[in-house]
Amino acid sequence: MNQPMKRPVTEDAPRGLVCRTCGCRHFRVLYTRRAWGGRLLRRRVCRHCGRRITTYEQPAGSLV
Ligand SMILES: [Zn+2]
């Protein structure tokens, strides 16, 4: 899943993030924190089944 286009939406889930329980890609962000390395820790909950996951994201502008 390599999409050349970058969407400016920051609240969207990172690419490839899929709920392991139900397979959907729709997550609601519960909260965002600063993590080590200047990254962002996001606590997300699946809108479909309610599974909670934690993701680490690079802040916008510093994508590798
Ligand atoms: Zn789910």
CSV table of C-alpha atoms and ligand atoms in Angstrom, one decimal:
chain,number,residue,atom,x,y,z
A,1,MET,CA,0.0,0.0,0.0
A,2,ASN,CA,2.2,2.8,-1.3
A,3,GLN,CA,0.4,5.9,-2.0
A,4,PRO,CA,2.5,8.7,-3.3
A,5,MET,CA,0.1,11.4,-2.2
A,6,LYS,CA,0.2,12.7,1.3
A,7,ARG,CA,-2.9,13.8,2.9
A,8,PRO,CA,-2.7,16.9,5.1
A,9,VAL,CA,-5.1,15.4,7.6
A,10,THR,CA,-3.2,14.8,10.8
A,11,GLU,CA,-6.0,13.2,12.8
A,12,ASP,CA,-6.3,10.4,10.3
A,13,ALA,CA,-4.8,7.0,11.1
A,14,PRO,CA,-1.4,6.3,9.8
A,15,ARG,CA,-1.1,4.3,6.6
A,16,GLY,CA,-1.4,0.6,7.2
A,17,LEU,CA,-3.1,0.9,10.5
A,18,VAL,CA,-5.8,-1.7,10.6
A,19,CYS,CA,-7.8,-3.0,13.5
A,20,ARG,CA,-6.6,-6.6,14.2
A,21,THR,CA,-10.0,-7.5,15.6
A,22,CYS,CA,-12.4,-6.4,13.0
A,23,GLY,CA,-10.2,-5.3,10.1
A,24,CYS,CA,-11.5,-1.8,9.8
A,25,ARG,CA,-9.4,1.3,9.5
A,26,HIS,CA,-11.5,3.8,11.4
A,27,PHE,CA,-10.1,4.9,14.7
A,28,ARG,CA,-11.1,7.7,17.0
A,29,VAL,CA,-8.3,9.5,18.8
A,30,LEU,CA,-8.7,9.5,22.5
A,31,TYR,CA,-5.7,11.6,23.3
A,32,THR,CA,-2.3,12.6,22.0
A,33,ARG,CA,0.9,12.9,24.0
A,34,ARG,CA,4.5,13.8,23.3
A,35,ALA,CA,6.6,10.7,23.2
A,36,TRP,CA,10.3,10.1,23.1
A,37,GLY,CA,12.2,11.2,20.0
A,38,GLY,CA,9.8,14.1,19.4
A,39,ARG,CA,7.2,11.6,18.3
A,40,LEU,CA,3.5,11.7,19.0
A,41,LEU,CA,1.8,9.0,21.0
A,42,ARG,CA,-1.8,8.5,20.1
A,43,ARG,CA,-4.3,6.5,22.0
A,44,ARG,CA,-6.9,5.3,19.6
A,45,VAL,CA,-10.1,3.3,19.8
A,46,CYS,CA,-11.7,1.4,16.9
A,47,ARG,CA,-15.0,2.9,16.0
A,48,HIS,CA,-16.2,-0.5,15.0
A,49,CYS,CA,-15.4,-2.9,17.8
A,50,GLY,CA,-13.9,-0.6,20.4
A,51,ARG,CA,-10.5,-2.1,20.5
A,52,ARG,CA,-7.9,0.3,21.9
A,53,ILE,CA,-4.4,0.6,20.4
A,54,THR,CA,-1.5,2.9,20.8
A,55,THR,CA,0.4,4.4,17.8
A,56,TYR,CA,3.5,6.4,17.5
A,57,GLU,CA,3.7,9.0,14.8
A,58,GLN,CA,6.2,11.4,13.4
A,59,PRO,CA,4.9,14.9,13.7
A,60,ALA,CA,3.9,16.6,10.5
A,61,GLY,CA,6.9,18.1,8.6
A,62,SER,CA,9.4,15.6,9.7
A,63,LEU,CA,8.4,12.6,7.6
A,64,VAL,CA,11.2,10.5,6.5
B,1,ZN,ZN,-12.1,-3.0,15.3
